[in-house]
Coordinates of C-alpha atoms in Angstrom, one line a residue:
M748 CA -10.0 -73.7 -27.2
N749 CA -11.5 -74.5 -24.2
R750 CA -14.3 -71.8 -23.5
S751 CA -16.9 -73.5 -21.9
Y752 CA -16.5 -71.9 -18.4
T753 CA -18.4 -73.3 -15.7
S754 CA -22.1 -72.1 -15.5
S755 CA -22.8 -72.9 -11.7
S756 CA -23.5 -70.0 -9.6
Y757 CA -22.4 -68.5 -6.3
A758 CA -25.9 -67.7 -5.5
T759 CA -27.4 -64.6 -4.0
R760 CA -25.7 -63.2 -0.8
H761 CA -27.4 -63.1 2.5
T762 CA -27.3 -63.1 6.6
N763 CA -25.4 -66.2 7.9
A764 CA -27.4 -68.9 9.0
P765 CA -26.7 -70.2 13.1
I766 CA -24.4 -72.2 13.8
R767 CA -25.4 -75.5 16.0
I768 CA -23.1 -76.9 19.0
A769 CA -23.2 -80.3 20.5
G770 CA -20.4 -80.2 23.0
A771 CA -16.9 -79.0 23.2
F772 CA -16.2 -77.6 19.5
L773 CA -13.3 -77.9 17.9
L774 CA -12.3 -74.1 16.3
A775 CA -10.3 -71.2 18.4
G776 CA -9.0 -67.9 17.6
M777 CA -8.3 -64.8 18.9
L778 CA -7.3 -61.4 17.0
A779 CA -3.8 -60.3 19.2
L780 CA -2.3 -63.6 18.5
S781 CA 1.5 -61.8 19.5
T782 CA -0.2 -61.3 23.5
M783 CA -2.2 -64.8 23.2
P784 CA -1.8 -66.4 27.3
D785 CA -0.6 -69.7 27.6
L786 CA -3.9 -71.7 27.2
A787 CA -4.3 -75.0 27.8
W788 CA -5.9 -77.1 24.8
A789 CA -9.2 -79.3 25.5
T790 CA -9.6 -82.5 23.2
A791 CA -12.7 -82.2 21.3
T792 CA -15.1 -85.6 22.2
N793 CA -16.8 -87.3 19.1
S794 CA -19.7 -87.0 20.6
S795 CA -22.1 -88.0 17.5
S796 CA -22.1 -88.7 14.4
R797 CA -24.3 -88.3 11.7
D798 CA -26.1 -91.2 9.5
T799 CA -26.5 -87.9 7.1
S800 CA -22.9 -87.8 6.7
T801 CA -20.9 -89.6 4.2
S802 CA -16.3 -88.6 4.9
T803 CA -13.9 -90.3 4.3
Q804 CA -10.2 -90.1 6.7
V805 CA -7.9 -89.1 4.1
T806 CA -4.2 -88.3 6.6
S807 CA -4.9 -91.2 8.1
T808 CA -2.9 -94.2 8.1
T809 CA -5.3 -96.4 6.0
S810 CA -7.2 -93.9 3.9
S811 CA -9.5 -94.7 1.1
S812 CA -10.2 -93.4 -2.0
P813 CA -12.6 -90.8 -2.3
T814 CA -16.0 -91.8 -4.2
Q815 CA -19.3 -89.3 -5.7
A816 CA -20.6 -90.7 -2.6
Q817 CA -17.7 -89.7 -0.3
R818 CA -16.9 -86.8 0.9
S819 CA -13.1 -86.7 2.0
D820 CA -12.9 -83.4 3.2
S821 CA -9.3 -83.7 6.0
F822 CA -8.8 -82.1 8.4
T823 CA -7.1 -81.3 11.6
Q824 CA -8.1 -79.3 14.0
T825 CA -7.6 -77.8 17.2
T826 CA -10.2 -77.7 20.5
S827 CA -10.4 -75.8 23.4
A828 CA -12.9 -75.7 25.1
Q829 CA -11.3 -73.5 28.2
Q830 CA -11.1 -70.1 25.4
T831 CA -14.5 -69.3 24.5
D832 CA -14.3 -66.3 27.4
E833 CA -10.9 -64.7 26.3
I834 CA -12.3 -65.0 22.4
D835 CA -15.2 -63.3 22.7
A836 CA -13.3 -61.0 24.8
A837 CA -10.4 -60.5 22.4
L838 CA -12.8 -59.9 19.3
S839 CA -16.0 -58.2 21.0
D840 CA -17.1 -55.5 19.5
S841 CA -15.1 -53.1 21.7
S842 CA -11.3 -52.9 19.9
T843 CA -9.8 -51.2 23.0
A844 CA -7.6 -53.8 23.3
A845 CA -7.9 -54.4 19.9
D846 CA -6.4 -50.8 18.9
A847 CA -3.4 -51.4 21.4
T848 CA -2.0 -54.4 19.5
Q849 CA -2.4 -52.8 16.4
T850 CA -0.2 -50.2 17.7
S851 CA 1.5 -52.1 19.1
S852 CA 2.6 -54.4 15.5
A853 CA 2.5 -51.0 14.0
Q854 CA 5.8 -50.4 16.0
A855 CA 7.1 -53.6 15.0
A856 CA 6.7 -52.4 11.2
D857 CA 9.1 -49.5 10.9
T858 CA 11.7 -52.6 10.9
A859 CA 10.0 -54.3 8.6
K860 CA 8.5 -52.6 6.0
A861 CA 8.0 -54.6 3.9
A862 CA 6.8 -57.1 5.9
E863 CA 3.4 -57.8 6.8
N864 CA 2.4 -57.1 10.1
S865 CA -0.7 -57.8 11.2
W866 CA -3.0 -59.2 13.7
R867 CA -1.8 -62.5 12.1
Y868 CA 1.5 -61.4 11.3
R869 CA 4.7 -60.2 12.6
D870 CA 7.7 -59.5 10.6
G871 CA 5.7 -61.7 7.9
V872 CA 6.4 -64.5 9.8
R873 CA 3.0 -66.0 10.3
L874 CA 1.5 -66.7 13.8
Y875 CA -1.5 -69.3 14.5
T876 CA -3.7 -69.7 17.1
D877 CA -1.9 -73.4 18.2
G878 CA 0.8 -70.5 20.1
T879 CA 2.9 -72.2 16.9
T880 CA 3.6 -70.2 13.9
E881 CA 5.0 -71.3 10.0
K882 CA 9.0 -70.9 10.9
S883 CA 8.4 -73.7 14.6
L884 CA 5.7 -75.9 11.8
D885 CA 8.3 -76.3 9.1
T886 CA 10.8 -78.1 11.3
T887 CA 8.7 -80.0 13.2
E888 CA 7.6 -81.4 10.1
T889 CA 10.7 -81.8 8.4
Q890 CA 12.3 -83.6 11.2
S891 CA 9.2 -85.9 11.6
K892 CA 9.5 -87.3 8.2
S893 CA 12.2 -88.9 9.2
A894 CA 10.4 -90.5 11.5
S895 CA 8.7 -94.3 10.8
S896 CA 5.1 -93.9 12.6
Q897 CA 2.7 -95.4 12.2
S898 CA 0.4 -92.7 11.5
R899 CA 1.7 -89.0 10.8
P900 CA 3.7 -87.4 13.4
S901 CA 2.3 -83.9 14.5
N902 CA 3.4 -81.1 16.6
R903 CA 0.6 -79.7 17.7
P904 CA -0.5 -79.1 21.2
A905 CA -2.1 -82.0 23.1
G906 CA -5.6 -82.8 22.7
T907 CA -6.1 -81.9 19.2
Q908 CA -7.3 -84.2 16.7
L909 CA -7.1 -85.6 12.9
S910 CA -10.0 -85.3 11.6
K911 CA -12.2 -84.8 8.8
W912 CA -15.9 -82.9 7.9
S913 CA -18.2 -83.0 5.6
L914 CA -20.9 -81.5 3.8
T915 CA -24.7 -82.7 3.9
S916 CA -28.3 -80.5 2.6
E917 CA -28.0 -79.2 6.4
G918 CA -25.0 -77.4 6.8
A919 CA -20.9 -78.9 7.1
V920 CA -20.7 -81.5 9.2
S921 CA -17.6 -81.4 11.5
P922 CA -15.8 -84.6 12.7
T923 CA -18.0 -84.5 16.2
G924 CA -21.2 -83.9 14.4
E925 CA -21.8 -80.2 15.7
V926 CA -23.7 -78.7 12.4
I927 CA -22.5 -75.3 11.0
E928 CA -25.7 -74.3 9.4
G929 CA -26.4 -73.5 5.5
A930 CA -23.0 -73.9 4.7
T931 CA -22.4 -74.4 1.0
A932 CA -19.0 -75.7 0.6
I933 CA -16.0 -76.1 2.7
G934 CA -12.6 -74.2 1.6
I935 CA -9.1 -73.2 2.3
D936 CA -6.3 -70.2 1.0
V937 CA -3.3 -70.0 1.1
S938 CA -0.5 -68.3 -0.6
H939 CA 3.6 -68.5 0.6
H940 CA 3.1 -69.2 3.3
Q941 CA 2.0 -72.8 2.8
G942 CA 5.3 -73.3 0.8
T943 CA 5.1 -75.9 -1.8
I944 CA 1.6 -77.7 -2.4
N945 CA 1.3 -81.1 -3.3
W946 CA -2.4 -80.0 -5.1
E947 CA -3.3 -83.3 -6.4
K948 CA -3.7 -84.7 -3.5
V949 CA -5.4 -81.3 -1.3
K950 CA -8.3 -82.4 -4.7
A951 CA -8.5 -85.6 -3.5
A952 CA -8.5 -84.0 0.4
G953 CA -12.5 -82.6 -1.2
I954 CA -11.4 -79.2 -0.7
D955 CA -13.8 -77.4 -2.1
F956 CA -12.3 -74.1 -3.5
V957 CA -9.6 -72.2 -2.4
I958 CA -8.4 -68.4 -2.5
L959 CA -4.9 -67.7 -4.0
R960 CA -3.2 -65.0 -2.5
C961 CA -1.0 -63.6 -5.6
G962 CA 1.5 -61.3 -4.6
Q963 CA 2.1 -57.6 -1.2
S964 CA 1.7 -54.7 -1.8
T965 CA 2.3 -52.7 -5.3
N966 CA 5.4 -54.7 -5.8
I967 CA 5.9 -58.2 -3.8
N968 CA 4.9 -61.0 -5.3
D969 CA 4.1 -64.3 -4.2
R970 CA 6.6 -66.8 -4.3
Q971 CA 3.6 -69.4 -5.2
W972 CA 0.9 -67.9 -7.0
K973 CA 2.3 -68.9 -10.4
R974 CA 2.2 -72.1 -9.1
N975 CA -0.4 -72.9 -7.0
V976 CA -3.0 -71.1 -10.1
G977 CA -1.5 -72.9 -12.6
E978 CA -2.0 -76.1 -10.8
C979 CA -5.6 -75.2 -9.4
E980 CA -6.5 -74.2 -13.7
R981 CA -4.6 -77.6 -14.4
L982 CA -6.6 -79.3 -11.8
G983 CA -9.9 -77.6 -12.2
I984 CA -9.9 -76.4 -8.5
P985 CA -12.2 -73.6 -8.4
Y986 CA -10.7 -70.2 -6.6
G987 CA -10.5 -66.8 -6.4
V988 CA -7.9 -64.3 -5.3
Y989 CA -7.2 -62.0 -2.7
L990 CA -4.3 -59.1 -2.6
Y991 CA -3.0 -58.8 1.0
S992 CA -2.6 -54.7 1.4
T993 CA -0.4 -51.8 2.3
A994 CA -1.8 -49.4 0.6
T995 CA -2.3 -46.2 3.0
T996 CA -3.2 -43.8 0.5
V997 CA -6.5 -43.9 -2.2
D998 CA -3.8 -43.7 -5.3
E999 CA -1.7 -46.8 -3.8
A1000 CA -4.7 -48.9 -3.3
R1001 CA -4.9 -48.0 -6.7
D1002 CA -1.6 -49.2 -8.4
E1003 CA -2.9 -52.5 -6.2
A1004 CA -5.8 -53.1 -8.1
Q1005 CA -3.8 -52.3 -11.3
R1006 CA -0.5 -54.6 -10.1
T1007 CA -3.4 -57.6 -9.6
L1008 CA -5.0 -57.3 -12.5
R1009 CA -1.1 -58.1 -14.1
D1010 CA -1.3 -60.8 -12.3
L1011 CA -4.9 -61.9 -13.2
A1012 CA -4.2 -61.6 -16.7
G1013 CA -4.9 -64.5 -18.8
H1014 CA -6.7 -66.4 -16.0
S1015 CA -11.1 -66.8 -15.2
P1016 CA -11.0 -67.0 -11.2
S1017 CA -14.5 -68.5 -10.5
Y1018 CA -14.4 -66.6 -7.4
P1019 CA -14.4 -62.9 -6.3
V1020 CA -10.9 -61.2 -6.3
Y1021 CA -10.3 -59.9 -2.4
F1022 CA -8.7 -56.9 -1.1
D1023 CA -7.0 -57.9 2.1
L1024 CA -7.3 -54.7 4.8
E1025 CA -4.8 -56.0 8.0
E1026 CA -2.1 -54.2 8.3
S1027 CA -1.9 -52.7 11.5
D1028 CA -0.6 -49.2 10.0
L1029 CA -4.3 -48.5 9.6
A1030 CA -6.2 -50.3 12.3
S1031 CA -7.9 -47.6 13.4
T1032 CA -11.0 -45.8 14.2
D1033 CA -10.2 -42.3 12.3
N1034 CA -9.2 -44.5 9.3
R1035 CA -12.6 -45.5 8.5
Q1036 CA -13.3 -42.8 6.1
L1037 CA -9.3 -44.6 4.0
L1038 CA -9.8 -46.9 4.7
A1039 CA -13.7 -46.6 2.5
D1040 CA -11.7 -45.0 0.1
M1041 CA -8.9 -46.7 -0.7
A1042 CA -11.7 -49.9 -0.8
Q1043 CA -13.5 -48.1 -3.0
A1044 CA -10.5 -47.2 -5.2
Y1045 CA -9.8 -50.9 -5.7
C1046 CA -13.2 -53.4 -5.7
D1047 CA -13.5 -50.0 -8.8
I1048 CA -10.5 -51.0 -11.4
I1049 CA -11.0 -55.1 -10.6
E1050 CA -15.0 -55.1 -11.6
D1051 CA -14.1 -53.0 -14.2
A1052 CA -12.0 -55.4 -15.8
G1053 CA -14.4 -57.7 -15.7
Y1054 CA -13.8 -59.4 -12.3
T1055 CA -15.8 -59.4 -9.3
P1056 CA -14.2 -57.7 -6.3
G1057 CA -14.8 -58.1 -2.1
V1058 CA -13.0 -56.8 0.4
Y1059 CA -11.5 -59.4 3.9
A1060 CA -10.8 -58.5 7.1
N1061 CA -11.2 -60.0 10.8
V1062 CA -14.5 -59.8 12.9
N1063 CA -13.1 -56.4 14.3
W1064 CA -11.7 -54.9 11.8
W1065 CA -15.6 -55.7 10.2
N1066 CA -17.4 -54.1 13.6
N1067 CA -15.1 -50.8 13.6
Y1068 CA -13.3 -49.7 10.9
L1069 CA -14.6 -50.5 8.2
T1070 CA -18.4 -49.8 9.0
D1071 CA -19.5 -47.2 6.6
S1072 CA -22.3 -48.4 3.5
V1073 CA -19.3 -48.5 0.1
F1074 CA -18.4 -52.4 2.0
D1075 CA -21.7 -53.6 1.9
Q1076 CA -22.1 -53.2 -3.2
W1077 CA -19.2 -56.0 -2.4
D1078 CA -18.5 -59.5 -1.3
R1079 CA -17.3 -60.0 2.3
W1080 CA -14.7 -62.3 3.4
I1081 CA -14.7 -62.0 7.2
A1082 CA -12.3 -63.9 9.5
H1083 CA -13.7 -65.1 12.9
Y1084 CA -11.8 -67.4 14.7
R1085 CA -14.7 -69.0 16.8
N1086 CA -16.3 -72.1 17.8
Y1087 CA -19.8 -70.8 17.1
Q1088 CA -21.9 -67.9 15.1
S1089 CA -19.9 -65.1 14.5
S1090 CA -21.2 -61.5 16.2
Y1091 CA -20.3 -59.7 12.8
K1092 CA -24.5 -58.7 12.5
K1093 CA -24.0 -58.2 8.8
A1094 CA -24.1 -60.2 5.8
Y1095 CA -21.6 -62.4 4.7
H1096 CA -20.1 -64.9 2.7
L1097 CA -16.5 -66.5 3.4
W1098 CA -15.7 -67.9 6.6
Q1099 CA -12.8 -68.0 7.3
C1100 CA -13.0 -69.4 11.5
S1101 CA -9.9 -71.7 11.4
D1102 CA -6.0 -71.0 11.4
V1103 CA -5.2 -74.6 12.5
E1104 CA -6.2 -76.6 10.3
R1105 CA -5.1 -80.1 8.3
V1106 CA -4.7 -81.7 4.3
D1107 CA -3.2 -83.9 2.7
G1108 CA -1.2 -82.3 0.2
I1109 CA 0.0 -79.5 2.8
I1110 CA 2.4 -79.1 5.5
G1111 CA 1.5 -77.5 8.4
N1112 CA -1.0 -75.7 9.4
V1113 CA -3.9 -73.5 6.8
D1114 CA -6.8 -71.4 6.9
L1115 CA -10.8 -73.2 6.7
D1116 CA -13.1 -71.0 5.2
F1117 CA -16.8 -72.0 4.8
E1118 CA -18.6 -70.1 2.1
F1119 CA -22.5 -69.3 2.6
G1120 CA -25.1 -69.4 0.0
G1121 CA -24.4 -71.2 -3.0
T1122 CA -21.3 -73.7 -4.9
P1123 CA -18.5 -70.4 -7.3
Y1124 CA -19.4 -67.1 -7.5
P1125 CA -21.7 -66.0 -10.5
S1126 CA -19.8 -64.9 -13.6
K1127 CA -21.1 -62.0 -15.0
Y1128 CA -20.6 -63.6 -19.1
T1129 CA -21.0 -67.5 -19.9
W1130 CA -19.1 -68.8 -23.4
I1131 CA -20.9 -70.6 -25.8
E1132 CA -19.4 -72.7 -29.0
D1133 CA -22.2 -73.9 -31.7
S1134 CA -21.7 -74.9 -35.0
H1135 CA -20.7 -71.5 -36.7
G1136 CA -18.0 -70.5 -33.7
W1137 CA -18.0 -68.2 -30.3
W1138 CA -20.3 -66.3 -28.6
L1139 CA -20.6 -64.6 -25.3
K1140 CA -23.9 -64.6 -22.7
R1141 CA -24.1 -62.3 -20.0
A1142 CA -26.2 -62.7 -17.2
D1143 CA -29.0 -60.7 -17.9
G1144 CA -29.3 -63.3 -21.1
S1145 CA -27.7 -60.5 -24.0
Y1146 CA -24.9 -61.3 -26.4
P1147 CA -22.7 -58.2 -27.4
A1148 CA -22.6 -57.7 -31.8
S1149 CA -21.0 -55.5 -33.6
A1150 CA -19.7 -54.6 -30.2
W1151 CA -16.4 -54.6 -28.1
E1152 CA -16.2 -56.7 -24.8
K1153 CA -13.7 -56.6 -21.6
V1154 CA -14.3 -60.2 -20.1
N1155 CA -11.6 -60.6 -17.2
G1156 CA -9.5 -57.8 -18.1
T1157 CA -9.2 -58.8 -22.4
W1158 CA -11.2 -56.9 -25.0
Y1159 CA -13.0 -59.5 -27.6
Y1160 CA -14.6 -58.0 -30.4
F1161 CA -17.7 -60.2 -31.7
D1162 CA -19.6 -59.6 -35.1
S1163 CA -23.3 -58.6 -36.4
E1164 CA -24.4 -62.1 -35.5
G1165 CA -22.7 -62.1 -32.3
Y1166 CA -20.1 -64.0 -32.7
L1167 CA -16.3 -64.3 -31.8
A1168 CA -13.9 -62.1 -34.4
S1169 CA -10.6 -62.7 -34.7
G1170 CA -7.4 -62.6 -36.9
W1171 CA -6.7 -58.6 -38.7
Q1172 CA -10.4 -56.7 -38.7
K1173 CA -10.7 -53.4 -39.6
L1174 CA -12.7 -51.0 -37.1
N1175 CA -13.7 -47.4 -37.5
G1176 CA -10.2 -46.7 -39.5
S1177 CA -8.1 -48.9 -37.4
W1178 CA -6.3 -52.6 -38.0
Y1179 CA -6.9 -55.1 -35.2
Y1180 CA -5.1 -58.5 -34.2
L1181 CA -7.0 -60.6 -32.4
N1182 CA -5.5 -63.8 -31.1
P1183 CA -6.4 -66.5 -33.6
D1184 CA -4.7 -69.8 -32.6
H1185 CA -7.1 -72.1 -30.3
D1186 CA -4.2 -71.7 -27.4
G1187 CA -6.6 -70.4 -24.7
T1188 CA -6.6 -66.8 -25.6
F1189 CA -9.0 -67.4 -28.8
G1190 CA -9.9 -64.2 -30.2
A1191 CA -7.7 -61.5 -27.4
M1192 CA -7.5 -57.6 -28.6
Q1193 CA -3.2 -58.2 -28.8
T1194 CA -1.6 -55.2 -27.7
G1195 CA 1.8 -54.1 -27.5
W1196 CA 4.8 -55.5 -29.3
Q1197 CA 3.3 -58.7 -31.7
K1198 CA 5.3 -60.9 -34.9
I1199 CA 2.4 -62.0 -37.4
D1200 CA 3.5 -64.1 -40.4
G1201 CA 7.2 -62.5 -40.4
I1202 CA 6.8 -59.2 -39.9
W1203 CA 6.4 -57.2 -36.5
Y1204 CA 4.0 -54.9 -35.2
H1205 CA 2.7 -52.9 -32.6
F1206 CA -0.2 -52.5 -31.3
A1207 CA -1.3 -49.7 -29.1
S1208 CA -3.3 -50.3 -25.9
W1209 CA -6.5 -49.9 -27.3
G1210 CA -5.5 -52.5 -29.8
G1211 CA -5.6 -50.3 -33.1
A1212 CA -2.4 -50.8 -34.9
N1213 CA 0.7 -48.1 -35.2
V1214 CA 1.1 -46.3 -38.5
G1215 CA 3.8 -43.9 -39.0
W1216 CA 5.7 -42.8 -36.3
Q1217 CA 5.5 -44.5 -33.4
Q1218 CA 7.6 -44.2 -30.0
V1219 CA 7.8 -47.3 -27.7
D1220 CA 9.6 -47.0 -24.7
G1221 CA 11.5 -44.0 -25.5
T1222 CA 13.1 -44.6 -28.9
W1223 CA 11.3 -44.2 -32.3
Y1224 CA 10.2 -46.5 -34.9
H1225 CA 8.0 -45.9 -37.8
F1226 CA 5.0 -48.1 -39.3
D1227 CA 3.4 -48.4 -43.0
L1228 CA -0.1 -47.5 -43.3
S1229 CA -0.6 -51.7 -42.4
G1230 CA 1.2 -51.2 -39.2
G1231 CA 3.8 -53.4 -40.3
M1232 CA 7.4 -51.5 -38.5
E1233 CA 9.8 -50.3 -41.3
T1234 CA 13.5 -50.9 -41.6
G1235 CA 16.2 -49.8 -42.8
W1236 CA 16.6 -46.6 -45.1
L1237 CA 13.6 -44.9 -45.7
Q1238 CA 12.2 -41.4 -46.9
L1239 CA 10.1 -39.6 -45.1
D1240 CA 8.7 -35.9 -46.0
G1241 CA 12.0 -35.2 -48.2
S1242 CA 14.3 -36.7 -45.6
W1243 CA 16.0 -39.4 -45.5
H1244 CA 16.6 -42.2 -42.4
Y1245 CA 17.6 -45.2 -41.5
F1246 CA 16.1 -48.1 -39.0
A1247 CA 18.1 -50.3 -37.3
W1248 CA 17.3 -54.4 -38.2
W1249 CA 15.6 -54.2 -35.0
G1250 CA 13.2 -51.4 -36.0
G1251 CA 14.5 -48.6 -34.0
M1252 CA 15.5 -44.7 -36.1
R1253 CA 19.1 -44.4 -35.7
T1254 CA 20.8 -41.0 -34.5
D1255 CA 24.4 -39.2 -35.1
W1256 CA 27.3 -41.3 -36.6
Q1257 CA 26.1 -44.5 -38.2
E1258 CA 28.6 -47.3 -39.8
I1259 CA 25.7 -48.7 -42.6
D1260 CA 27.7 -50.6 -45.3
N1261 CA 31.1 -49.7 -44.3
T1262 CA 30.2 -46.1 -44.7
W1263 CA 30.0 -43.6 -42.7
Y1264 CA 27.5 -41.3 -42.2
Y1265 CA 25.7 -38.9 -40.0
F1266 CA 21.8 -38.6 -38.5
D1267 CA 20.9 -35.8 -36.3
S1268 CA 18.6 -36.2 -33.4
E1269 CA 15.9 -36.3 -35.5
G1270 CA 17.1 -38.9 -36.8
I1271 CA 17.2 -36.8 -40.0
L1272 CA 21.0 -37.7 -42.3
L1273 CA 22.9 -34.8 -43.5
S1274 CA 24.3 -33.9 -46.5
G1275 CA 27.0 -31.2 -47.4
W1276 CA 29.8 -28.9 -44.9
Q1277 CA 29.3 -30.7 -41.0
K1278 CA 30.9 -28.8 -38.2
I1279 CA 30.2 -31.8 -35.6
D1280 CA 32.2 -31.8 -31.6
G1281 CA 34.3 -29.3 -33.2
S1282 CA 35.7 -31.4 -35.6
W1283 CA 34.6 -30.4 -40.3
Y1284 CA 33.5 -33.1 -42.7
Y1285 CA 32.6 -33.1 -45.1
L1286 CA 29.0 -35.9 -46.5
N1287 CA 28.5 -36.1 -50.5
P1288 CA 26.1 -33.9 -51.1
N1289 CA 25.4 -35.8 -54.8
H1290 CA 22.5 -38.1 -54.9
D1291 CA 24.5 -40.5 -56.6
G1292 CA 23.7 -43.1 -54.2
T1293 CA 26.0 -42.6 -51.1
F1294 CA 23.3 -39.1 -50.7
G1295 CA 25.3 -38.3 -47.3
A1296 CA 28.2 -40.4 -47.3
M1297 CA 31.2 -39.2 -45.3
Q1298 CA 33.9 -38.6 -47.6
T1299 CA 38.1 -39.1 -47.0
G1300 CA 41.0 -38.4 -48.5
W1301 CA 41.5 -35.2 -51.3
Q1302 CA 38.5 -34.1 -52.4
K1303 CA 37.6 -31.4 -55.0
I1304 CA 34.5 -29.3 -53.2
D1305 CA 33.8 -25.6 -55.2
G1306 CA 37.1 -26.1 -57.0
I1307 CA 39.1 -25.8 -54.7
W1308 CA 40.8 -28.8 -53.2
Y1309 CA 40.4 -30.1 -49.7
Y1310 CA 42.0 -33.4 -47.7
F1311 CA 39.9 -35.6 -45.0
V1312 CA 41.5 -37.9 -42.7
N1313 CA 40.6 -41.6 -42.4
W1314 CA 37.5 -40.4 -39.7
G1315 CA 36.8 -37.9 -40.9
G1316 CA 37.9 -34.6 -40.2
M1317 CA 39.3 -31.4 -41.7
V1318 CA 42.5 -30.9 -42.2
T1319 CA 44.4 -27.2 -41.6
G1320 CA 47.4 -26.1 -41.1
S1321 CA 50.2 -27.8 -42.0
Y1322 CA 49.9 -32.1 -42.9
T1323 CA 52.0 -34.5 -44.4
I1324 CA 50.5 -36.8 -46.8
D1325 CA 52.5 -39.6 -48.4
A1326 CA 55.5 -38.4 -47.8
I1327 CA 55.1 -34.5 -48.5
E1328 CA 54.2 -32.0 -46.6
Y1329 CA 51.2 -29.7 -47.3
L1330 CA 49.6 -26.3 -45.9
F1331 CA 46.2 -26.1 -45.3
D1332 CA 44.7 -22.6 -44.8
S1333 CA 41.9 -22.1 -41.4
S1334 CA 39.1 -23.0 -43.9
G1335 CA 41.2 -26.1 -44.8
A1336 CA 41.5 -25.1 -48.3
W1337 CA 45.3 -26.3 -50.5
Q1338 CA 47.1 -23.7 -51.0
S1339 CA 49.1 -24.6 -53.8

């Protein structure tokens, strides 16, 4: 079992260190992409290089393999010295222009409700500040692959260049020597918009962390989520998670939190789980309280499940819509595409500073993120294994004993000495089954259907094995005192019932061992005279081994002869049997 989680800490939040800029920087952006003017693109000159930064060109024609002493953080960056004033206006604290743009996007959303519509999406298509879209990037990249070139082809505007970042004790250093002070890690965030990613190349490029999108709304899955999270875990890439929210009510936000937990089942992100707020329909100062209430509902559920919650939005949203003090309790991830310190005044931990970077392993643009204040987020728990087994160390140094503990959405039980229990456990009169297999979920409390040693059990949502009568998904089952599912004939409270091989209680007509029986709506086997669907039947009332069996042919009942056809119905009137005509009265009695 792999329980030895990394105990690296994601340090305490603090305000952002100033960013020193030497010459024209390479990050550009704006809030209202749909109204972006044609802009001139300038070239970032390689004005200065610091001796303190060690990095390796990864995506150039001649690339060297990274070593422990070398960081190969390879990105292609966009530069526009002319855009500074326009960016300031677009992302200023005033929300007038942004409100107009968000309203326009909301109108577009009326025709594409299932698609993202925000400051960076139009009807589900990702827009980039270099004037491209994900579709145009896909087309150009495909065409570029067929051309033979000495260097990697680029479809980006003239003046952009392939470049690399590195980290020093001072912060993140650009390829031209500018320092983003206080930055302690360089990462990216991805979704299905990046297509199928070669994660081995991404890791080799020196990325420190990744934020993965798990889905959108309550029912739209990110097509790459399962593959992306699986690859990050396989390769040991630290990751966080975000859900693109389309909620417009608190209840919808709660539902989005629950779907996020379903996506997170079995996973342990080392970075927070972010609530992505950007849908145009809610971009209004009138929605400040609603946005705060939705974030509270979402983040409470995420935190109660053992994860660290956070909120993502661009700086316009943070300055104008997400202003309630409730947001101060969660990790902030801000989007602000600028070439100098963000104007946002409150503390933030992640800064998405560009949307037009390149990294080996990803075709097209990708977002660049800086982390401030440390490496991966401190886990609230640390798993420790010694000669006696596994135990759990809380962040405050304490550990659970003779108690349940919920870790990353999964319940575990620890014995009186604090060691993780497994297998069958009887606690407070109920039987629980804690995964005994060392498959990465050792000790996890089991729920739902479980086949154990060839026997089926059903465990309630709180973990206890169901016993007696239980209705599961609309079907009744019966479990013995140990929780084992029962099948076949079963006498309960003086009545006979029959349960199929898969456990479900049978009702109505059932053919069992070539004999027909009838069970009422509660599954009770009927006997004697029964009128069913307008016809009279006689079901053996004698406890002779065929109790309840449907009778056919001649039957003498209470001294009177009756005749039942092969499907069980009683005959009345004139009826021919073996070429002889017989007469039966209205009660079915033979008139001899």
